[in-house]
Coordinates of C-alpha atoms in Angstrom, one line a residue:
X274 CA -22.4 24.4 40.6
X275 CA -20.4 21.2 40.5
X276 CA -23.1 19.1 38.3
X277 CA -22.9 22.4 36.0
X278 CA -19.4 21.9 35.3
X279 CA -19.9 18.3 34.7
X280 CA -22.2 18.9 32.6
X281 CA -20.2 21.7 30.7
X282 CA -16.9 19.3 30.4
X283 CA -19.3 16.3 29.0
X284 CA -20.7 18.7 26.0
X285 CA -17.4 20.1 25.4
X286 CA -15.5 16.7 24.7
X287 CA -17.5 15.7 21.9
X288 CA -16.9 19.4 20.5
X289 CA -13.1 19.3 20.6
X290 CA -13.4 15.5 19.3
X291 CA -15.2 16.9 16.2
X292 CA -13.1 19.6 15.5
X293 CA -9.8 17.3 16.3
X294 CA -11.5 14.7 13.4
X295 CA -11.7 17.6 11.0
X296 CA -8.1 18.8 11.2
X297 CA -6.7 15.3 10.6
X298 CA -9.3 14.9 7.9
X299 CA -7.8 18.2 6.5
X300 CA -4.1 17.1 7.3
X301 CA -4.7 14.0 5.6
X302 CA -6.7 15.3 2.7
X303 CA -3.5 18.5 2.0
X304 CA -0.9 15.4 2.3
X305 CA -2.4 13.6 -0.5
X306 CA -3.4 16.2 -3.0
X307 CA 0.2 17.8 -2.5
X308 CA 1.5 14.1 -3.4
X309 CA -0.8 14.3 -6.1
X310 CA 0.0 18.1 -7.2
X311 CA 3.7 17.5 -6.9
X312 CA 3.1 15.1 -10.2
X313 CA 6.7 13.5 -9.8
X314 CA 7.9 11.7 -12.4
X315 CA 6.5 7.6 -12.7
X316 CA 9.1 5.2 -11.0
X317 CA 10.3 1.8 -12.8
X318 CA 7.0 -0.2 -11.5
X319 CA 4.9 2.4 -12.6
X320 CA 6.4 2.7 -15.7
X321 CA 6.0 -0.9 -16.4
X322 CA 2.9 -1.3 -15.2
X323 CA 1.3 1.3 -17.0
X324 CA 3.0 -0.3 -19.9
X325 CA 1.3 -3.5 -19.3
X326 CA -1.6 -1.6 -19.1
X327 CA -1.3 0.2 -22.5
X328 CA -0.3 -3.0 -24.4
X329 CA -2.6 -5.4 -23.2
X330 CA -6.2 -6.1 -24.2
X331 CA -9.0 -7.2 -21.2
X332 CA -8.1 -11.0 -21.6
X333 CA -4.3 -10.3 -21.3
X334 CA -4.8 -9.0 -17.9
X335 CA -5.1 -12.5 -16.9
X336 CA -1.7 -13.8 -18.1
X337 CA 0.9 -13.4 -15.8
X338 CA 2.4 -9.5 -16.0
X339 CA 5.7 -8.5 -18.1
X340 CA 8.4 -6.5 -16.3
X341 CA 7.9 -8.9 -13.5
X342 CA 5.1 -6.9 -12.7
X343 CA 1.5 -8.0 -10.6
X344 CA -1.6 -6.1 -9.5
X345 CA -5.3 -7.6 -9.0
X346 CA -7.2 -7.8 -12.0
X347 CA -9.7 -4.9 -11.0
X348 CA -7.7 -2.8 -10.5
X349 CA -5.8 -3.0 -13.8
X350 CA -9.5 -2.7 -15.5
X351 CA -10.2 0.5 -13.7
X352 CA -6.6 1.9 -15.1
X353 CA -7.6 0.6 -18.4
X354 CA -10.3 2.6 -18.1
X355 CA -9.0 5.8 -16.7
X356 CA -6.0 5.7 -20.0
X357 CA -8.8 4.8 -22.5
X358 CA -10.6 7.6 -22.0
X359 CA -8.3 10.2 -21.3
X360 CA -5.2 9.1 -22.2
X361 CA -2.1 7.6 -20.8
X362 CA 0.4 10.3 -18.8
X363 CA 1.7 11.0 -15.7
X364 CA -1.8 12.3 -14.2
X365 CA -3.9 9.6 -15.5
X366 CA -2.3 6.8 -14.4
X367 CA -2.3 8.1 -10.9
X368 CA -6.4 9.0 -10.6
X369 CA -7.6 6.0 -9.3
X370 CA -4.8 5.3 -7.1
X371 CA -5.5 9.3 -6.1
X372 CA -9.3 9.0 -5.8
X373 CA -8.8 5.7 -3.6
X374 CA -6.9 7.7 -1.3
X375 CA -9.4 10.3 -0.9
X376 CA -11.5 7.2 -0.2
X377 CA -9.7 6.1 3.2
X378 CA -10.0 9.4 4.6
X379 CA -13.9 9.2 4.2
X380 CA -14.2 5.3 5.2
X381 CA -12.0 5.5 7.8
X382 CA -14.1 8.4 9.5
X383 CA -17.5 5.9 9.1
X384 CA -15.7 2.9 10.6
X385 CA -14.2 4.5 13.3
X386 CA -17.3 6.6 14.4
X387 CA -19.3 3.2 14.3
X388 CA -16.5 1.4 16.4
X389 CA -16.1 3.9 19.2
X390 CA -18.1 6.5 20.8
X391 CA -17.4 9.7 20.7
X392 CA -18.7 10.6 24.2
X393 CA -16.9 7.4 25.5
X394 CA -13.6 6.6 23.4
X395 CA -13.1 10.0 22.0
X396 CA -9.1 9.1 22.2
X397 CA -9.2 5.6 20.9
X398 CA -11.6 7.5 17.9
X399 CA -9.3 10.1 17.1
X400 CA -6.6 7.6 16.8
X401 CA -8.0 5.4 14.5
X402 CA -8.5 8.3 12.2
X403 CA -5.4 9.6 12.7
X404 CA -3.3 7.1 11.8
X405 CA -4.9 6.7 8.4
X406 CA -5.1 10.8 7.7
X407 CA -1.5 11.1 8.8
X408 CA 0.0 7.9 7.4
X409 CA 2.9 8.3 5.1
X410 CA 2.9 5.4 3.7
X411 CA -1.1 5.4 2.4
X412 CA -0.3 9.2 1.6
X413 CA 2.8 8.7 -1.1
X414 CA 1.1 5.6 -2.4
X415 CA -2.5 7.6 -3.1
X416 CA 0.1 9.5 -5.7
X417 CA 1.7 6.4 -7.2
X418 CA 0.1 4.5 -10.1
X419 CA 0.1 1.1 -8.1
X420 CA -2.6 -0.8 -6.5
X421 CA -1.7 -0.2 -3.0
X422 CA -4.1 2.4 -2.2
X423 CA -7.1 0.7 -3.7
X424 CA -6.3 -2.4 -1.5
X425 CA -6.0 -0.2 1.6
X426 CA -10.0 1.4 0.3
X427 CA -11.0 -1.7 0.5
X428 CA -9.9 -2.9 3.4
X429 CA -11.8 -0.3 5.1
X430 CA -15.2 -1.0 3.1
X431 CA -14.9 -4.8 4.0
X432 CA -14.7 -4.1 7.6
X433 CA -17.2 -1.0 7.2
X434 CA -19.4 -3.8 6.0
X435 CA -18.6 -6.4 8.7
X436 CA -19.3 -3.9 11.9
X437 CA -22.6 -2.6 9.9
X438 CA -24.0 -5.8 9.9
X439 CA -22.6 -7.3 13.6
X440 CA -21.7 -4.7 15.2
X441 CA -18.2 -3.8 17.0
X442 CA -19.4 -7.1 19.8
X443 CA -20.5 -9.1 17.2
X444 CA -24.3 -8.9 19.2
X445 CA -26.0 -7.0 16.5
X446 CA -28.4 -8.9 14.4
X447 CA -28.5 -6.3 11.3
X448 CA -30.9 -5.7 9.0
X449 CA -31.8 -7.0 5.7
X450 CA -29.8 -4.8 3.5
X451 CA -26.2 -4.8 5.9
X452 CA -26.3 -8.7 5.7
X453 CA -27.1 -8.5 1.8
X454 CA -23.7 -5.6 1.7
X455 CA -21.9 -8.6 4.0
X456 CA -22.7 -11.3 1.8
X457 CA -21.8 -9.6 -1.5
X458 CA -18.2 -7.9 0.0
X459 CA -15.9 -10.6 -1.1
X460 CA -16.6 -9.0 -4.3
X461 CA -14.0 -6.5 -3.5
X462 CA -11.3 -9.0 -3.4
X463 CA -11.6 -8.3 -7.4
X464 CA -9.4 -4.6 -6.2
X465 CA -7.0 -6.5 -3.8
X466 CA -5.0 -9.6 -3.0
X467 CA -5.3 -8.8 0.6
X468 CA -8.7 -8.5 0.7
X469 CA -8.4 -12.5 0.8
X470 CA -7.0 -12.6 4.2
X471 CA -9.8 -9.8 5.6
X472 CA -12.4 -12.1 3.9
X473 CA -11.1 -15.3 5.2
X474 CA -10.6 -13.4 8.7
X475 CA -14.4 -12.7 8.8
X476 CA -15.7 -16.0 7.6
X477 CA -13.6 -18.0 10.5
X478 CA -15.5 -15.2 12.8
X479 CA -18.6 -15.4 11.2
X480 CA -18.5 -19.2 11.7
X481 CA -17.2 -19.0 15.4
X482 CA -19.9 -16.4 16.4
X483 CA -22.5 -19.1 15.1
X484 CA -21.1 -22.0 16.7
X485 CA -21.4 -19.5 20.2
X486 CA -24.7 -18.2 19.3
X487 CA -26.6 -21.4 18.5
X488 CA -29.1 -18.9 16.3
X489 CA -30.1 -19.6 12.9
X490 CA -30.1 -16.6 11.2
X491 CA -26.7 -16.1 12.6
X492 CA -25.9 -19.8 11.2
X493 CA -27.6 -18.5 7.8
X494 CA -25.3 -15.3 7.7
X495 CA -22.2 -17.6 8.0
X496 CA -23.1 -19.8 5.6
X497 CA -24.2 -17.0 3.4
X498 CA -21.4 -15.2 3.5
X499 CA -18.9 -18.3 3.0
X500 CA -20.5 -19.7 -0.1
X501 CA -20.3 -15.8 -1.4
X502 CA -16.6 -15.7 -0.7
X503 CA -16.2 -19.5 -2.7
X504 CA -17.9 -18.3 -5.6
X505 CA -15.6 -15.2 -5.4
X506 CA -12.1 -16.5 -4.8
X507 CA -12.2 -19.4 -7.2
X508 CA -12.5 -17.3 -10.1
X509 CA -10.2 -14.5 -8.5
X510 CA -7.8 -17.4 -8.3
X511 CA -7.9 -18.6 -11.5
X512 CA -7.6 -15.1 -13.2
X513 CA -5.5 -13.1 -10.8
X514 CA -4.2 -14.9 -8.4
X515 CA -2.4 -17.6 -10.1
X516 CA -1.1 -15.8 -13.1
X517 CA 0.9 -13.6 -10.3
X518 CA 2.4 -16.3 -8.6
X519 CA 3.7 -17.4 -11.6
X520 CA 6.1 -14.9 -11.7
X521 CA 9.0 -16.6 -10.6
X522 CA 11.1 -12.9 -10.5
X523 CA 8.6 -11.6 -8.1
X524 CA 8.8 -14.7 -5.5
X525 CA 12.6 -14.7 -5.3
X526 CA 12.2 -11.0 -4.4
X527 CA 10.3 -11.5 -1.5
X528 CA 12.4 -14.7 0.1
X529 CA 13.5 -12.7 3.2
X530 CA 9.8 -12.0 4.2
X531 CA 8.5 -14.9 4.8
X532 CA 8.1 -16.2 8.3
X533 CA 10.3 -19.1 9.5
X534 CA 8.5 -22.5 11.2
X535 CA 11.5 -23.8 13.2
X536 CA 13.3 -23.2 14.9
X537 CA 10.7 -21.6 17.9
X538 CA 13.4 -19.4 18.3
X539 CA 14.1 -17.8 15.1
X540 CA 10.2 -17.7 14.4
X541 CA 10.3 -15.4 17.9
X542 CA 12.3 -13.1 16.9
X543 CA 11.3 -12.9 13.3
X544 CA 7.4 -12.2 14.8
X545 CA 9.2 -9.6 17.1
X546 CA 11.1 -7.9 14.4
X547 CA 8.6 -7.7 11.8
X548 CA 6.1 -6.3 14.6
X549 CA 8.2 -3.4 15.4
X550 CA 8.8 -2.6 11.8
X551 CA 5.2 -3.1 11.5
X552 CA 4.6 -0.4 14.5
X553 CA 7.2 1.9 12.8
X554 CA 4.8 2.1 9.4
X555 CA 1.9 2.4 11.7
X556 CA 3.4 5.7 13.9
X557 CA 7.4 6.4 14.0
X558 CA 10.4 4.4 14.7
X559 CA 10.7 5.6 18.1
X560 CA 7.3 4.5 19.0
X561 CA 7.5 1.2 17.4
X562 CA 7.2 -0.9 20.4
X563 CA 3.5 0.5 21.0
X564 CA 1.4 -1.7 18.1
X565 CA 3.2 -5.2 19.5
X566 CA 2.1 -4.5 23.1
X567 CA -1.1 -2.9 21.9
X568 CA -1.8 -6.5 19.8
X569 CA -1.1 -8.8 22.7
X570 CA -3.9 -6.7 24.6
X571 CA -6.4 -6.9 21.9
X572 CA -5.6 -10.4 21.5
X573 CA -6.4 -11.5 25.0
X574 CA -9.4 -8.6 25.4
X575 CA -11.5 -10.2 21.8
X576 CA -10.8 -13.4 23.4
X577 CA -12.0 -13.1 26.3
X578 CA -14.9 -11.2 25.8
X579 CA -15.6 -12.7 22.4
X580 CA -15.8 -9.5 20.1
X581 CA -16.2 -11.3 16.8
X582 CA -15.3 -7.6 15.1
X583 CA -12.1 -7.6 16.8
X584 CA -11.4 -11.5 15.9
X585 CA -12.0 -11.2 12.2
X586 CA -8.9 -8.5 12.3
X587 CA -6.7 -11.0 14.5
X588 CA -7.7 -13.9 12.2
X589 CA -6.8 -12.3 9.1
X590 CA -3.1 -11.2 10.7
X591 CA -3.1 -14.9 11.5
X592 CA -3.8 -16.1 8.0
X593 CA -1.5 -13.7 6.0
X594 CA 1.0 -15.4 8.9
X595 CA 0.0 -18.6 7.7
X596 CA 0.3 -17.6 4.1
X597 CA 3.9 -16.3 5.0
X598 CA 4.9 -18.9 6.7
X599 CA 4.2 -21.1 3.5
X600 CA 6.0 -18.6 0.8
X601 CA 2.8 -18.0 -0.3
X602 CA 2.1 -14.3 0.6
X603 CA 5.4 -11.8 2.0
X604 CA 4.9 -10.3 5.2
X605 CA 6.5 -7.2 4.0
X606 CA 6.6 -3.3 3.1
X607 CA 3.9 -2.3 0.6
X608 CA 2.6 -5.4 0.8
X609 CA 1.2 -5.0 4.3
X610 CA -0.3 -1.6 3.0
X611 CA -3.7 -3.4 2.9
X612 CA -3.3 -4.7 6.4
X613 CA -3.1 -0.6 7.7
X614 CA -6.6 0.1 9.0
X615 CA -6.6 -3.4 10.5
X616 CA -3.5 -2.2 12.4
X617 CA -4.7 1.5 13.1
X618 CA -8.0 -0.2 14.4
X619 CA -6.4 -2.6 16.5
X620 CA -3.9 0.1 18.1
X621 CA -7.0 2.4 18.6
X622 CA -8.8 -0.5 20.6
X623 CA -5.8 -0.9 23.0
X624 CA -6.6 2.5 24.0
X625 CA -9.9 2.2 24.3
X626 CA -9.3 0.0 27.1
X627 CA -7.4 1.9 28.7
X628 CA -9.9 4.8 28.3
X629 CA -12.4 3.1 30.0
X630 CA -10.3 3.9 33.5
X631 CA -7.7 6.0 32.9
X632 CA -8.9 8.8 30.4
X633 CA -6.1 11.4 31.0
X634 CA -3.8 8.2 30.3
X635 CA -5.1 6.9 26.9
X636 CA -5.3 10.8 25.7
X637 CA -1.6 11.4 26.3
X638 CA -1.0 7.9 24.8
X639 CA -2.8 9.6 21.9
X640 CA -1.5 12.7 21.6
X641 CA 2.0 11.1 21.7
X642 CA 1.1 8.5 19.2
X643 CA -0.5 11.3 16.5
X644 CA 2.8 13.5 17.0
X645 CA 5.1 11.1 16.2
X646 CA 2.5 10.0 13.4
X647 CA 2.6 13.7 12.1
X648 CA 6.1 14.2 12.2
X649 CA 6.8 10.8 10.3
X650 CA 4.6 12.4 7.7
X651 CA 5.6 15.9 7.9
X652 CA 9.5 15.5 7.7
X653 CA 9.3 12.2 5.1
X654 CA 6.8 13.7 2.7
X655 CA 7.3 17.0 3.0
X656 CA 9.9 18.8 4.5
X657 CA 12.1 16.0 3.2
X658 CA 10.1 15.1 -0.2
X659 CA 12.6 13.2 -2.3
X660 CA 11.3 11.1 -5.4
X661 CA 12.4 7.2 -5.9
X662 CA 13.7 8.3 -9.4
X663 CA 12.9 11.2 -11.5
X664 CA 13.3 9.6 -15.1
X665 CA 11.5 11.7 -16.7
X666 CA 13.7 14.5 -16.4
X667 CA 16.8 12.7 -16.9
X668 CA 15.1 11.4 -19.7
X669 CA 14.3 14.9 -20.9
X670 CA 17.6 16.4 -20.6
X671 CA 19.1 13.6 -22.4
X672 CA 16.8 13.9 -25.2
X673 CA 17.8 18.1 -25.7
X674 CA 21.5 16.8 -25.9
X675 CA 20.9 14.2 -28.6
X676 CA 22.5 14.8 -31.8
X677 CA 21.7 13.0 -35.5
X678 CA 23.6 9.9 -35.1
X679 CA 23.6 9.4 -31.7
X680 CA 23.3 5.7 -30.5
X681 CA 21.5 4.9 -27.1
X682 CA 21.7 2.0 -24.8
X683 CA 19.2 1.0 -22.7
X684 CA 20.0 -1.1 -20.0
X685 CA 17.5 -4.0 -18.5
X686 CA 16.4 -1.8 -15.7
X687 CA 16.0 1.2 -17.5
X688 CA 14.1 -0.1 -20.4
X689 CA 10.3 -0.2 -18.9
X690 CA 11.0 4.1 -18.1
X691 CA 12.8 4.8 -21.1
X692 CA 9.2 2.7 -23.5
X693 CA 7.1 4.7 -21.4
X694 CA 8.5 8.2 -21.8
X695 CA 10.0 8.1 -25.5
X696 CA 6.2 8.1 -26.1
X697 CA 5.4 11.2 -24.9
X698 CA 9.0 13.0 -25.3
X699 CA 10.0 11.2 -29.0
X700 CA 14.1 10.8 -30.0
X701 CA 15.2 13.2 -32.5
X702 CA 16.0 11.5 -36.4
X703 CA 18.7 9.3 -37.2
X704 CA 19.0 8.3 -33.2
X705 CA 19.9 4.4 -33.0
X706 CA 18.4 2.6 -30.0
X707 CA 19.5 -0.4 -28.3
X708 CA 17.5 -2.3 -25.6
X709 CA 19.7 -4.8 -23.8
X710 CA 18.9 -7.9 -22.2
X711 CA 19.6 -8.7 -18.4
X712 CA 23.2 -8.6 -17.4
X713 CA 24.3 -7.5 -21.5
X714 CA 27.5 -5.7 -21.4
X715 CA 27.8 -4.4 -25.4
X716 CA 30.8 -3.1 -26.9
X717 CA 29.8 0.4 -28.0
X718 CA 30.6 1.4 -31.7
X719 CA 33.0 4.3 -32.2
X720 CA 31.0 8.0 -32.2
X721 CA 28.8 9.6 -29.6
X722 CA 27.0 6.3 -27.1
X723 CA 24.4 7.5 -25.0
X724 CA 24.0 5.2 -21.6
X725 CA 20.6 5.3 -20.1
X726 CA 20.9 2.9 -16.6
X727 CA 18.8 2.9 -13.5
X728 CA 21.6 2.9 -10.6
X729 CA 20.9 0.6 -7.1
X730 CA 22.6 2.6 -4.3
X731 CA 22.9 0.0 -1.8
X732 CA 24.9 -2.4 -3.8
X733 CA 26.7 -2.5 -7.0
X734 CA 24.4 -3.5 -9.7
X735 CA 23.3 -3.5 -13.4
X736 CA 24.0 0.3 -14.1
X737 CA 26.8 0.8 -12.3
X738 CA 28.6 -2.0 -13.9
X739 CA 27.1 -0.8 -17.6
X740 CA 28.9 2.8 -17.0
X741 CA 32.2 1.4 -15.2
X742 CA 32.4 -0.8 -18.6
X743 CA 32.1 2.5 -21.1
X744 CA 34.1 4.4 -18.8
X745 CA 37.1 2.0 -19.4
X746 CA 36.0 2.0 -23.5
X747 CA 36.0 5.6 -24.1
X748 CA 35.6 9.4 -22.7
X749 CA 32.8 10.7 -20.7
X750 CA 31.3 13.8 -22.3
X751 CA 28.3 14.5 -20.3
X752 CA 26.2 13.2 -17.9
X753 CA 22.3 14.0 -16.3
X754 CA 21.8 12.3 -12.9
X755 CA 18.5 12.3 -11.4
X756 CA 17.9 10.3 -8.3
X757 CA 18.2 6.9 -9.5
X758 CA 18.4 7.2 -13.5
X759 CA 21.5 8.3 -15.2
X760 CA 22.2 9.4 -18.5
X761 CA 25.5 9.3 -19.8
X762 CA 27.3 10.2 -22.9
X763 CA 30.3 8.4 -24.2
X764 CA 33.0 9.5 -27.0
X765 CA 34.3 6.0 -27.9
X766 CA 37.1 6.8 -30.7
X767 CA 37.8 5.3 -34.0
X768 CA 39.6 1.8 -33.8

């Protein structure tokens, strides 16, 4: 009787696994079509990207971006592809970005079922799938014509590739055709500037697991694999790389992100902080403490035991560090996006270690982790929905209120939304345009001025200053706010 009810619970756990992987893969799959189905107007760095795109021919994809814009050089091909063929509006810039995050859903599924067991980690499995089906973050950005989840794709096919070939000890030997995929995946770095750090993080393990093994094919694969990512990032560098970092706009941005040296204390605390704010992307800002703690035990656990899978994730955190530490790469926001299933995979581990002993432990760990997951996704992107800025129908308004004569100003800010729009929703005749430089304060001509601005909230800035100035020239008439963008008419009277 009792080796019947063992037997019973053992065949059940697998079942309520599998059906537990298909809701989250049904979660994570509604989350990102209603993103997609939502079709919310493009925000200023989609706007000017996609204007990049439009206006540029293959070769001017490797000059440095206008509008202080930067995405990897695939990526902007694939876009150029997607416009060309069925033309540029707010659907088509957002496919590949949309079919990407389709992607993760499947490739996070295949990693984590080769990673863990589903009759012995089924909690550490769920997790790992979890916290890519229910992540907010890789959900809004799968509807947002940006790069951010390609790069997170192909994270997730880089270390797909990596555990096909070693396996999740590193022991494996692989066969012919998962050490030719290994060999040829710094390819993918093409579709993301993280995908340097996951490649670098698997050469350095590559390299230590020979210098362990003392085997030459395993010597072979290393070698292999590192003259592949040579040949790979060179070019990358040259073409991509390098014509980003020129951007001079873009690097003051990001000043605050990068990771201080000295003093010991100060880099503590900044490693601390950026952690937590790290674990509060991965799950919920209550739980943010959990991917810190979980990282120091995955840390000492690849170390000890040598899991080469494990110490190509840790590497690459290391290196983007590194990169951080020497303003080369911000350790920051959407710019971690790529650095998501490393994260997930790592926190998943943790509990698979604790699984091994304490089952009833790592699934309330789960469960607790997956709720405050889902309700970071449930009250942020949909209970809550709230666009960056809806140009588009500011934009639209403003244009139904335009009379013949009419003069519009367009401030800095505004200007990439306003180029991308007026295509598709055209000025009425006899409608003057102005485009103003950065920090231009006109004097508008007597009649009816139009003020177009994009408004920063959380400190005074360009377009509040723009409609202060008219307000003191003339009399507001109308105005259409919209999240971030404002249109505003102005009477200004005859001198």
């Amino acid at each position: 009787m009792q080796l019947s009810l063992i037997r019973s619970h053992i065949v059940a756990r697998p079942r309520f696994t599998t059906l537990a992987i298909w809701l989250l893969v049904l979660i994570g799959t509604g989350g990102r079509l209603l993103q997609f189905w939502r079709n919310d107007s493009l925000m200023l760095d989609e706007c000017a990207l996609c204007l990049n795109i439009g206006s540029r021919d293959l070769a001017g994809f490797t000059h440095t971006l206008g509008y202080d814009q930067a995405a990897p050089l695939g990526f902007l091909v694939l876009q150029k592809v997607a416009v060309a063929s069925a033309g540029m509006n707010d659907v088509t810039t957002r496919m590949v970005p949309f079919i990407f995050g389709l992607l993760t859903i499947a490739l996070v599924v295949l990693l984590s079922l080769r990673v863990f067991k589903i009759e012995e980690s089924p909690s550490a499995l769920l997790l790992a799938i979890g916290l890519i089906c229910l992540n907010r973050s890789v959900i809004e950005y799968g509807a947002i014509a940006k790069q951010y989840s390609v790069e997170c794709s192909i994270t997730l096919l880089l270390l797909l590739a990596l555990v096909e070939c070693i396996g999740p000890d590193g022991d494996s030997r692989g066969s012919p055709f998962t050490r030719t995929l290994l060999i040829l995946s710094p390819m993918l770095m093409w579709l993301s500037y993280g995908a340097v750090f996951i490649v670098g993080g698997t050469g350095v393990a590559l390299v230590g697991r020979a210098v362990v093994l003392r085997r030459r094919e395993v010597w072979k694969l290393a070698i292999s694999y590192g003259a592949s990512a040579l040949l790979m990032l060179v070019p990358f560098y040259l073409l991509s790389m390098r014509p980003a970092s020129a951007n001079r706009t873009l690097a003051a941005e990001w000043t605050g992100s990068y990771m201080p040296l000295w003093p010991p204390g100060a880099a503590v605390s900044w490693l601390y902080h950026n952690f937590a704010i790290v674990g509060e992307m991965l799950v919920h800002k209550r739980l943010s403490l959990i991917f810190p703690l979980a990282l120091i035990a995955v840390v000492g656990h690849a170390v000890y035991s040598r899991s080469w899978f494990w110490i190509a994730g840790l590497v690459s955190i290391l290196l983007i560090l590194g990169a951080s530490a020497f303003h080369s790469y911000p350790f920051s926001g959407r710019l971690l996006l790529f650095l998501i299933p490393v994260f997930s995979m790592i926190l998943a581990e943790a509990v698979s270690l604790i699984e091994r002993r304490f089952h009833l432990a790592a699934a309330l760990i789960t469960a607790t982790v997956l709720i405050g997951a889902l309700a970071a996704f449930s009250l942020h992107g949909i209970l809550r929905h709230r666009p960056i800025d809806n140009a588009r129908k500011a934009y639209k308004e403003m244009v139904s209120a335009m009379v013949p004569g009419d003069q519009l100003w367009v401030s800095y800010l505004a200007t990439p939304c306003f180029l991308y729009y007026v295509e598709q929703y055209p000025l009425g005749r006899d409608v003057s345009v102005h485009i103003m430089q950065r920090d231009e304060h006109p004097i508008l001509p007597r009649g009816r001025n139009w003020l177009l601005v994009m408004r920063t909230p959380w400190e005074p800035g360009e377009g509040e200053a723009l409609l202060a100035s008219a307000q003191g020239e003339g009399k507001e008439k109308s105005s259409f706010d919209v999240e971030l963008t404002t249109a505003r008419l102005f009477a200004i009277p005859g001198q």
